[in-house]
XYZ file of C-alpha atoms in Angstrom:
651
model
C -207.911 -179.655 4.404
C -207.031 -176.240 5.659
C -204.898 -173.818 3.894
C -203.095 -170.612 4.352
C -203.071 -167.926 1.815
C -200.383 -168.270 -1.100
C -197.631 -166.114 -1.747
C -197.183 -166.157 -5.523
C -199.256 -168.456 -7.949
C -198.050 -169.703 -10.993
C -200.025 -168.779 -14.322
C -203.105 -171.025 -14.619
C -203.363 -173.703 -16.987
C -206.113 -174.061 -19.436
C -207.767 -177.365 -18.774
C -207.904 -180.483 -16.728
C -205.651 -183.364 -18.152
C -207.504 -185.620 -20.384
C -208.635 -189.054 -19.307
C -206.627 -191.967 -20.359
C -208.191 -194.495 -22.493
C -206.475 -197.599 -22.084
C -207.836 -200.887 -23.945
C -205.500 -203.434 -22.334
C -204.017 -203.909 -18.879
C -200.633 -203.264 -20.377
C -201.722 -199.825 -21.651
C -203.189 -199.337 -18.242
C -200.008 -200.111 -16.231
C -197.929 -197.954 -18.662
C -200.338 -195.029 -18.149
C -200.289 -195.587 -14.343
C -196.442 -195.838 -14.080
C -196.279 -192.334 -15.788
C -198.901 -190.448 -13.776
C -196.839 -189.664 -10.809
C -194.377 -187.905 -12.844
C -197.016 -185.707 -14.347
C -198.364 -184.600 -10.930
C -198.983 -180.959 -10.614
C -196.027 -179.298 -8.435
C -198.419 -177.347 -6.303
C -198.290 -176.790 -2.764
C -202.064 -177.107 -1.859
C -205.309 -177.966 -3.778
C -206.208 -174.396 -4.244
C -203.121 -173.622 -6.137
C -203.720 -176.743 -8.251
C -206.970 -175.665 -9.153
C -205.645 -172.176 -10.383
C -203.074 -173.782 -12.355
C -205.723 -175.824 -14.063
C -207.582 -172.754 -14.935
C -210.817 -174.034 -12.797
C -210.778 -170.595 -10.711
C -208.806 -167.517 -10.355
C -206.622 -165.867 -7.788
C -209.606 -163.570 -6.737
C -212.062 -166.530 -6.081
C -209.289 -168.532 -4.257
C -208.527 -165.714 -1.761
C -212.371 -165.397 -1.473
C -212.922 -169.068 -0.630
C -209.793 -169.105 1.542
C -211.158 -166.065 3.775
C -214.558 -167.788 3.980
C -212.641 -170.860 5.243
C -210.920 -169.054 7.633
C -213.970 -167.381 9.204
C -215.615 -170.804 9.375
C -212.661 -172.131 11.349
C -212.847 -169.126 13.602
C -216.645 -170.118 14.217
C -215.732 -173.622 15.057
C -217.221 -174.918 11.769
C -214.179 -175.778 9.671
C -214.727 -177.080 6.245
C -212.451 -178.354 3.496
C -211.496 -175.835 0.618
C -212.848 -178.048 -2.040
C -216.230 -178.475 -0.506
C -216.688 -174.746 -0.178
C -215.827 -174.131 -3.789
C -218.269 -176.741 -4.983
C -221.058 -175.528 -2.677
C -220.556 -171.925 -4.029
C -220.767 -173.437 -7.596
C -217.048 -172.127 -8.446
C -216.074 -175.808 -9.460
C -218.060 -179.020 -9.996
C -217.695 -181.969 -7.932
C -216.308 -184.115 -10.630
C -213.945 -181.379 -11.735
C -212.646 -181.157 -8.160
C -212.058 -184.856 -7.966
C -209.962 -184.653 -11.115
C -208.038 -181.826 -10.114
C -207.014 -183.649 -6.837
C -206.013 -186.580 -8.691
C -204.013 -184.563 -11.175
C -202.506 -182.888 -8.031
C -201.585 -186.239 -6.230
C -200.616 -188.063 -9.338
C -203.387 -190.343 -9.627
C -204.482 -191.251 -13.016
C -208.065 -190.342 -14.479
C -209.249 -193.236 -16.706
C -211.952 -193.693 -19.199
C -212.591 -197.523 -19.388
C -215.574 -197.654 -21.673
C -213.689 -199.769 -24.072
C -211.261 -201.484 -21.810
C -210.751 -205.452 -21.895
C -211.068 -206.506 -18.202
C -208.554 -208.582 -16.664
C -209.654 -212.151 -15.667
C -207.400 -212.182 -12.846
C -208.463 -209.042 -11.303
C -212.178 -209.222 -11.554
C -212.787 -212.250 -9.135
C -210.985 -210.453 -6.423
C -213.808 -208.017 -5.687
C -217.240 -209.751 -5.458
C -220.002 -208.042 -7.638
C -221.987 -207.206 -4.402
C -219.157 -205.207 -3.057
C -218.517 -203.459 -6.156
C -221.968 -202.329 -6.858
C -222.331 -201.179 -3.415
C -219.076 -199.154 -3.229
C -218.862 -198.357 -6.999
C -215.650 -199.866 -7.600
C -214.277 -201.995 -10.542
C -211.015 -204.051 -10.264
C -209.123 -203.335 -13.520
C -205.881 -205.118 -13.634
C -203.345 -207.278 -11.502
C -199.777 -207.106 -11.743
C -197.925 -209.226 -9.089
C -199.068 -207.703 -5.509
C -200.590 -204.717 -7.406
C -204.368 -204.292 -8.109
C -205.597 -201.360 -10.028
C -209.194 -200.417 -8.774
C -211.457 -197.859 -10.715
C -213.117 -195.687 -8.141
C -215.465 -192.866 -7.892
C -213.389 -191.145 -5.035
C -209.514 -192.100 -4.801
C -209.410 -190.530 -1.351
C -211.893 -192.957 0.373
C -209.400 -194.477 2.667
C -211.874 -196.526 4.506
C -212.780 -198.144 1.221
C -209.009 -198.498 0.382
C -208.363 -200.381 3.669
C -211.435 -202.562 3.049
C -210.277 -203.564 -0.373
C -206.568 -204.124 0.756
C -207.829 -206.605 3.548
C -210.279 -208.402 1.146
C -207.963 -208.914 -1.646
C -204.626 -209.048 0.356
C -203.116 -206.827 -2.553
C -201.660 -203.358 -2.571
C -204.452 -201.123 -4.092
C -203.421 -198.739 -6.629
C -206.487 -196.372 -6.812
C -207.690 -195.102 -10.202
C -210.356 -192.162 -10.727
C -213.158 -192.818 -12.944
C -213.705 -190.244 -15.718
C -216.967 -188.438 -15.046
C -219.971 -190.306 -15.947
C -218.396 -193.544 -17.103
C -218.273 -195.470 -13.755
C -221.758 -197.030 -13.841
C -221.751 -198.378 -17.394
C -218.002 -199.778 -16.807
C -219.195 -201.290 -13.613
C -222.257 -203.133 -15.456
C -220.008 -204.273 -18.461
C -217.387 -205.656 -16.217
C -219.619 -208.091 -14.405
C -222.228 -208.776 -17.120
C -219.704 -210.170 -19.730
C -217.236 -212.874 -19.446
C -213.587 -211.053 -19.068
C -210.716 -211.756 -21.539
C -208.461 -214.670 -20.684
C -205.459 -213.627 -18.700
C -202.079 -213.132 -19.868
C -199.631 -216.032 -19.001
C -197.645 -214.117 -16.409
C -200.615 -212.797 -14.668
C -202.290 -216.216 -14.457
C -199.424 -217.856 -12.629
C -199.130 -215.106 -10.163
C -202.983 -215.105 -9.254
C -203.565 -216.847 -6.065
C -205.841 -219.872 -5.607
C -208.160 -217.837 -3.804
C -208.514 -215.079 -6.270
C -211.642 -216.751 -7.658
C -215.222 -215.219 -7.760
C -216.890 -216.222 -4.430
C -219.491 -219.022 -5.188
C -222.881 -219.198 -3.641
C -223.035 -221.222 -0.303
C -224.675 -224.362 -1.863
C -221.790 -224.333 -4.385
C -218.952 -224.157 -1.657
C -220.935 -226.773 0.610
C -220.745 -229.248 -2.444
C -216.916 -228.554 -2.781
C -216.546 -229.057 0.810
C -218.472 -232.687 0.691
C -216.391 -233.561 -2.322
C -213.211 -232.706 -0.663
C -213.801 -234.486 2.607
C -215.091 -237.685 0.749
C -211.709 -238.226 -1.048
C -209.782 -241.118 1.078
C -211.648 -240.552 4.195
C -214.952 -242.375 5.930
C -218.172 -240.799 5.165
C -219.042 -239.888 8.736
C -215.526 -238.824 9.941
C -214.888 -235.433 11.198
C -212.107 -234.646 8.915
C -212.623 -230.889 7.998
C -210.780 -228.237 10.154
C -212.022 -224.972 11.223
C -209.180 -223.427 9.148
C -210.019 -225.307 5.985
C -210.287 -222.841 2.958
C -213.620 -223.864 1.701
C -214.992 -223.971 5.096
C -213.900 -220.420 5.998
C -215.319 -219.181 2.650
C -218.672 -221.032 3.375
C -219.110 -219.186 6.525
C -218.099 -216.097 4.959
C -220.796 -216.591 2.117
C -223.566 -217.537 4.902
C -223.146 -214.217 6.308
C -222.922 -212.481 3.286
C -226.268 -213.614 1.769
C -228.027 -213.362 5.132
C -226.917 -209.699 4.845
C -228.148 -209.697 1.135
C -231.403 -211.057 2.308
C -231.927 -208.371 4.951
C -231.891 -211.290 7.806
C -231.907 -210.189 11.315
C -230.602 -213.524 12.774
C -228.796 -216.552 11.522
C -229.507 -219.636 13.478
C -227.301 -222.683 13.330
C -228.660 -225.788 14.851
C -226.608 -229.069 15.357
C -227.977 -232.570 15.641
C -226.360 -235.915 16.309
C -225.341 -237.859 13.548
C -226.709 -238.497 10.768
C -229.151 -235.646 11.040
C -227.815 -232.765 9.151
C -226.978 -229.243 10.639
C -229.783 -226.927 9.947
C -229.085 -223.262 9.171
C -232.037 -220.792 9.257
C -232.537 -217.151 8.611
C -234.759 -214.953 10.271
C -236.116 -212.476 7.557
C -239.019 -209.992 8.345
C -239.392 -211.539 11.727
C -240.002 -215.111 10.375
C -237.557 -217.903 10.212
C -237.066 -219.657 6.750
C -234.895 -222.580 5.929
C -231.618 -221.760 4.294
C -229.159 -224.592 4.144
C -228.462 -228.108 5.359
C -224.871 -229.102 6.246
C -223.763 -232.524 6.718
C -223.350 -233.499 10.418
C -219.424 -234.477 9.966
C -218.753 -230.714 9.493
C -220.714 -229.366 12.684
C -217.581 -229.321 14.915
C -215.466 -227.162 12.378
C -218.377 -224.944 11.461
C -218.935 -223.975 15.152
C -215.207 -223.597 15.712
C -214.735 -221.213 12.794
C -217.490 -219.037 13.956
C -215.947 -219.123 17.398
C -212.687 -218.153 16.231
C -214.117 -215.062 14.433
C -216.031 -214.078 17.515
C -212.980 -214.410 19.432
C -214.318 -217.195 21.707
C -212.642 -220.279 23.570
C -213.060 -222.988 20.783
C -212.077 -225.607 23.467
C -215.138 -224.951 25.807
C -218.223 -226.831 24.780
C -220.088 -227.187 28.144
C -220.938 -223.488 28.849
C -222.727 -220.748 26.937
C -220.103 -218.091 25.399
C -221.048 -214.678 23.580
C -218.938 -212.824 21.440
C -218.980 -210.209 18.460
C -217.797 -210.440 14.931
C -216.719 -207.290 13.102
C -217.529 -208.690 9.507
C -215.357 -205.752 7.827
C -212.154 -207.199 9.209
C -212.917 -210.511 7.095
C -213.412 -208.670 3.927
C -217.308 -208.328 4.255
C -219.519 -205.378 4.390
C -219.383 -203.047 7.574
C -221.578 -205.195 9.648
C -221.263 -206.368 13.302
C -222.569 -209.734 14.389
C -223.512 -210.622 18.075
C -222.653 -214.089 18.520
C -223.964 -216.453 21.331
C -223.335 -220.357 21.461
C -225.676 -222.697 23.635
C -224.723 -226.275 24.759
C -227.290 -228.516 23.793
C -228.061 -232.383 24.245
C -225.415 -234.867 23.372
C -222.410 -232.435 23.858
C -223.388 -230.395 20.916
C -223.740 -226.409 20.375
C -226.014 -224.253 18.815
C -224.982 -220.870 17.445
C -227.146 -217.758 16.919
C -225.688 -214.613 15.136
C -227.554 -211.462 15.443
C -226.784 -209.098 12.393
C -226.306 -205.448 13.392
C -225.669 -203.280 10.558
C -224.344 -199.924 11.499
C -227.378 -197.701 9.986
C -228.492 -194.671 10.288
C -231.535 -193.417 12.149
C -234.908 -193.145 10.093
C -236.764 -189.740 10.083
C -239.267 -189.872 12.723
C -242.244 -189.275 10.188
C -241.294 -192.392 8.111
C -241.354 -195.064 10.891
C -245.185 -195.446 10.823
C -246.653 -193.199 13.431
C -250.119 -191.944 12.976
C -250.323 -188.027 12.527
C -251.892 -187.663 15.964
C -249.234 -189.514 17.645
C -246.484 -188.030 15.788
C -247.299 -184.595 16.623
C -247.881 -185.463 20.413
C -244.650 -187.549 20.589
C -242.735 -184.638 19.188
C -244.251 -182.183 21.512
C -243.252 -184.380 24.532
C -239.908 -184.736 23.064
C -239.313 -180.823 23.184
C -239.931 -180.790 26.843
C -236.773 -179.492 28.838
C -237.317 -182.595 31.298
C -239.294 -185.410 31.818
C -239.331 -189.391 31.057
C -240.376 -191.045 27.737
C -240.449 -194.667 27.561
C -240.715 -197.128 24.435
C -241.916 -200.409 25.396
C -242.391 -203.854 23.445
C -240.837 -207.264 23.210
C -237.426 -207.978 21.964
C -236.960 -207.151 18.197
C -239.946 -204.896 18.067
C -237.750 -201.785 16.808
C -237.782 -200.005 20.167
C -233.979 -198.930 19.589
C -234.840 -197.715 16.068
C -237.952 -195.790 17.206
C -235.767 -194.095 20.011
C -232.915 -193.112 17.680
C -235.483 -191.484 15.261
C -236.906 -189.294 18.064
C -233.419 -188.327 19.175
C -232.532 -187.537 15.623
C -235.630 -185.316 15.537
C -234.163 -183.285 18.428
C -230.610 -183.482 17.768
C -229.345 -180.112 17.440
C -226.115 -178.058 18.173
C -227.785 -176.475 21.196
C -228.450 -179.896 22.967
C -225.773 -182.205 24.550
C -227.134 -185.931 24.042
C -225.452 -188.916 25.815
C -226.460 -192.542 25.110
C -225.739 -195.623 27.003
C -226.481 -198.717 24.884
C -226.046 -202.327 24.517
C -225.253 -202.893 21.750
C -224.665 -199.631 19.748
C -226.617 -200.852 16.702
C -227.474 -197.201 15.115
C -224.799 -194.342 15.040
C -225.642 -190.665 14.442
C -223.342 -187.745 14.555
C -223.821 -185.315 17.405
C -224.565 -188.046 20.060
C -222.096 -189.051 22.620
C -222.609 -192.868 22.621
C -221.382 -195.395 25.020
C -221.125 -199.139 25.156
C -221.991 -200.536 28.486
C -220.072 -203.566 29.539
C -221.615 -205.308 32.820
C -218.521 -207.517 33.028
C -216.419 -204.607 34.399
C -218.959 -202.940 36.207
C -220.006 -200.670 33.572
C -223.619 -200.935 33.754
C -226.644 -198.764 32.581
C -226.749 -197.422 36.148
C -223.102 -196.727 36.592
C -223.269 -194.896 32.908
C -226.375 -192.744 34.120
C -224.423 -191.619 37.145
C -221.436 -190.511 35.044
C -223.645 -188.899 32.381
C -225.125 -186.688 35.061
C -221.697 -185.086 35.944
C -221.362 -184.496 32.306
C -223.759 -181.840 31.659
C -226.267 -183.453 29.800
C -229.650 -181.963 28.128
C -230.780 -185.559 26.861
C -230.089 -189.028 28.140
C -230.883 -192.116 26.238
C -230.763 -195.444 28.086
C -230.666 -198.445 26.183
C -232.871 -200.391 28.743
C -234.305 -199.912 32.240
C -233.385 -203.563 33.409
C -233.368 -203.050 37.134
C -234.501 -201.003 40.195
C -231.363 -198.822 40.413
C -231.171 -197.882 36.568
C -234.873 -196.796 36.814
C -234.553 -194.907 40.033
C -231.748 -193.020 38.673
C -233.667 -192.242 35.413
C -236.575 -190.946 37.395
C -234.422 -188.689 39.430
C -232.487 -187.478 36.381
C -235.822 -186.594 34.673
C -236.875 -184.442 37.855
C -233.650 -182.364 37.848
C -233.858 -180.708 34.485
C -232.924 -183.618 31.860
C -235.009 -185.220 29.174
C -234.560 -189.204 29.666
C -235.684 -191.642 27.054
C -235.470 -195.508 27.685
C -236.963 -198.709 26.730
C -238.790 -201.445 28.716
C -239.802 -205.156 27.946
C -243.413 -204.847 28.735
C -246.418 -205.577 26.385
C -248.596 -202.283 26.539
C -248.230 -198.685 27.585
C -250.435 -199.225 30.893
C -248.535 -202.420 32.006
C -244.984 -200.427 31.853
C -246.468 -198.195 34.647
C -247.336 -201.116 36.854
C -243.919 -203.096 36.074
C -241.991 -199.968 37.201
C -244.193 -199.633 40.356
C -243.424 -203.171 41.137
C -239.702 -202.889 40.925
C -239.653 -200.317 43.721
C -240.014 -197.049 41.844
C -241.345 -194.271 44.021
C -244.874 -193.398 42.742
C -244.897 -189.648 43.518
C -241.629 -189.079 41.622
C -242.671 -191.460 38.734
C -245.876 -189.646 38.457
C -244.373 -186.294 38.250
C -241.496 -187.286 35.630
C -243.492 -189.402 33.148
C -244.394 -187.712 29.932
C -245.158 -190.451 27.590
C -245.165 -194.062 26.934
C -245.012 -195.639 23.429
C -245.677 -199.231 23.089
C -244.825 -200.997 19.771
C -244.754 -204.093 17.519
C -243.613 -204.918 14.112
C -245.631 -206.691 11.471
C -244.853 -207.821 7.862
C -245.641 -205.252 5.086
C -247.734 -206.523 2.435
C -245.292 -206.890 -1.088
C -246.138 -203.947 -3.074
C -245.306 -205.943 -6.219
C -248.095 -208.413 -6.008
C -250.719 -207.581 -3.615
C -254.219 -207.795 -4.992
C -256.817 -205.056 -4.329
C -260.474 -205.748 -4.314
C -263.695 -204.160 -2.750
C -264.077 -205.257 0.732
C -267.042 -207.193 1.788
C -269.490 -206.060 4.236
C -268.934 -209.029 6.728
C -265.122 -208.280 6.618
C -265.804 -204.421 7.438
C -268.063 -205.688 10.314
C -265.494 -207.998 11.547
C -262.790 -205.337 11.284
C -265.065 -202.916 13.174
C -265.781 -205.251 15.806
C -261.928 -205.815 16.590
C -261.565 -201.855 16.509
C -264.377 -200.836 18.914
C -263.719 -203.726 21.168
C -261.315 -201.754 23.641
C -263.736 -198.801 23.805
C -267.008 -200.423 24.024
C -268.334 -200.860 27.494
C -269.452 -204.111 28.789
C -272.770 -205.588 27.748
C -273.176 -202.863 25.057
C -273.194 -203.669 21.500
C -270.501 -201.623 19.411
C -271.620 -198.934 16.888
C -270.301 -200.785 13.899
C -272.288 -199.000 11.380
C -270.902 -195.595 12.379
C -267.257 -196.936 12.436
C -267.708 -198.518 8.900
C -269.035 -195.025 7.555
C -265.935 -193.204 9.080
C -263.667 -195.724 7.315
C -265.786 -195.050 3.944
C -264.979 -191.368 4.286
C -261.297 -191.740 5.493
C -260.052 -194.811 3.100
C -262.858 -195.055 0.613
C -262.650 -194.479 -3.195
C -265.408 -193.582 -5.663
C -267.174 -196.419 -7.377
C -270.244 -195.298 -9.370
C -271.667 -192.730 -7.016
C -270.824 -194.543 -3.830
C -267.696 -195.125 -1.947
C -266.217 -198.300 -1.320
C -263.400 -199.447 1.132
C -260.575 -201.490 -0.542
C -259.484 -204.999 0.853
C -255.718 -206.328 0.087
C -254.868 -209.754 -0.544
C -251.246 -211.044 -0.379
C -250.262 -213.198 -3.443
C -246.648 -214.133 -3.537
C -243.954 -213.358 -6.401
C -240.200 -213.564 -7.075
C -239.628 -209.930 -5.450
C -241.090 -211.568 -1.879
C -239.650 -215.013 -2.474
C -243.620 -215.944 -2.652
C -244.320 -215.225 0.991
C -246.686 -212.164 -0.086
C -244.741 -209.944 2.613
C -241.529 -207.650 1.942
C -240.282 -205.554 4.821
C -241.861 -204.615 8.007
C -243.637 -201.752 9.622
C -244.372 -200.610 13.039
C -247.872 -200.767 15.226
C -247.918 -197.871 17.770
C -249.724 -197.129 21.065
C -248.901 -193.850 22.478
C -250.127 -193.160 26.047
C -249.661 -189.328 27.377
C -249.366 -188.684 30.943
C -252.191 -186.455 32.313
C -253.952 -185.873 35.836
C -255.758 -188.974 35.790
C -252.840 -190.903 34.804
C -250.519 -189.198 37.387
C -253.478 -190.117 39.941
C -253.484 -193.811 39.050
C -249.643 -193.867 39.389
C -249.632 -192.257 42.786
C -252.436 -194.824 44.061
C -250.814 -197.799 42.348
C -254.000 -198.583 40.346
C -253.915 -201.823 38.326
C -253.194 -201.469 34.632
C -256.790 -201.997 33.566
C -257.737 -198.860 35.383
C -254.963 -197.079 33.762
C -255.839 -198.351 30.387
C -259.447 -197.338 30.631
C -258.295 -193.611 31.495
C -255.807 -193.580 28.523
C -258.663 -194.606 26.130
C -260.839 -192.032 27.459
C -258.277 -189.429 26.721
C -258.077 -190.544 23.206
C -255.242 -193.239 23.118
C -255.550 -195.687 20.150
C -254.595 -199.254 21.000
C -251.937 -201.303 19.228
C -254.780 -203.255 17.587
C -256.603 -200.040 16.362
C -253.601 -198.503 14.892
C -252.824 -202.041 13.069
C -256.524 -202.128 11.565
C -255.842 -198.598 10.273
C -252.822 -199.793 8.419
C -254.832 -202.813 7.351
C -257.300 -200.435 5.719
C -254.503 -198.293 4.230
C -253.109 -201.595 2.457
C -249.971 -201.762 4.508
C -250.532 -205.174 6.119
C -253.291 -207.711 6.590
C -255.402 -208.469 9.636
C -253.715 -211.859 10.399
C -250.498 -210.067 11.036
C -252.105 -207.494 13.080
C -254.145 -210.008 15.290
C -250.653 -212.257 15.763
C -248.939 -209.087 16.991
C -251.400 -207.692 19.284
C -253.036 -210.754 20.828
C -251.972 -209.755 24.270
């Protein structure tokens, strides 16, 4: 908030109001009812801070003057933020002062007896993620303990989830973590009779999906035939079941949910894709298949009466009380008049720093050098789900400065970051990648990111833009960096323009990462190192010539070896399986990369439409490391295993 200079300030107070320490919900509501009457009669937060004795008039005038100068420079900042940054007041002091000024109550709930009617309204996962604790329920009012009572997005989410009017309560400094842990780790006291009668039937802790499924089956069995389709898509238990499936998929960091229907009596199978691998999650009786699909269609805004044609839509899960996650939904008609559903989870995440995505030091430095060029074309290629969008956003974040105007056209927008102008394309209305490119070129860009080069028109405009003073980044669905060149030439790109515009092509794959909790380390055997060396040297060994295995192994001993009784040994890493990785031995994923830089030889190949094999040979001669070589380096570093690398690079 921006403030004008005050005229006359009242004499300052001596200290912040003491935190209320209620022990029961009745005491809490009494304190909350009195809080607005104790609000500071100050015109703005600066005056409130002076009245509370947290700063003097001179400090306030200096802060207001600094704020005014920043505003003139186009860098407006809230007064409180400036004061905290200058060390005049602490962050917790500022929050308490604002609470006193607005009439919010500051509560120390260390010895509070939690309300059994209030706690189940906010699931533990949400409470821990957002640092909130529901304290007391009174009719339609829910008092919630928070770290920031001005977080309006969180207040809206809680209001939608609980269907109650939220009364924000500021937690006393340093008390919230312990209060949150105690609230959900011990059983709450029984509710008082008046509150118990007013608590809604839906105000129970959300059970796990299997428990909800058992409730659904038990309810459907009462007075009905066992195989009858008796459950409606609006059934309360079914609604909560779908919600819980999505919530648990998010908790498992799944990328997709697959719902596969079969003719009776075969059950509906629900599988999650975790770290790139499908795992069995749940089986649901066949009689619920139509209601289950219909419920998802309703959430995604689809036509529930259409079963013969595929449909696609999206779900903003926050609208249904869940975390801020968008799901892309597609229904596919299958045999017997049934439909399968696939939900792709798109958590609105932030870009990863470029130096944390797994690029080797040599490739990281080269890619950064290319990204600082004023114009040209940089491509990232790989199959669907290989992390291309993540890499592009990491690269853009590395060059996202005040001096650059960056436009992006994406479908969908999976990652957001400040400073970008991001556009969601919509082919249904003619707003395609090519149309977005043409518009961007009229909007004074420095950098343009195109989510995907799908056709000749988009590729041609991108090449032309890269030749007219713009840095263009995009993705391709190709297997390797050299193949990307032949693919673009095949769809009709002018080879001379393309050769002049291309800066670099980065191919990538994702492999599963070894679980750090249970991986076992041992000395690598000689035959294992020899097999690795053969795989590593295969791309660069001329036909008919034996690879220099011994020299390569010696390089690895120097790079990855550890001292063991006077000699350097290379370690091998074996996966085991533990509760942390659900017995799989893998947890998380990492990237394998192949960076091809454009040089005179590559440009010559492009102009003469050389085959991919010739382009690959020239790139290797110039020092390019293949996907498999990068993967083997990560095997020796203990990040993944050879089976994952071979499977991902077997092209």
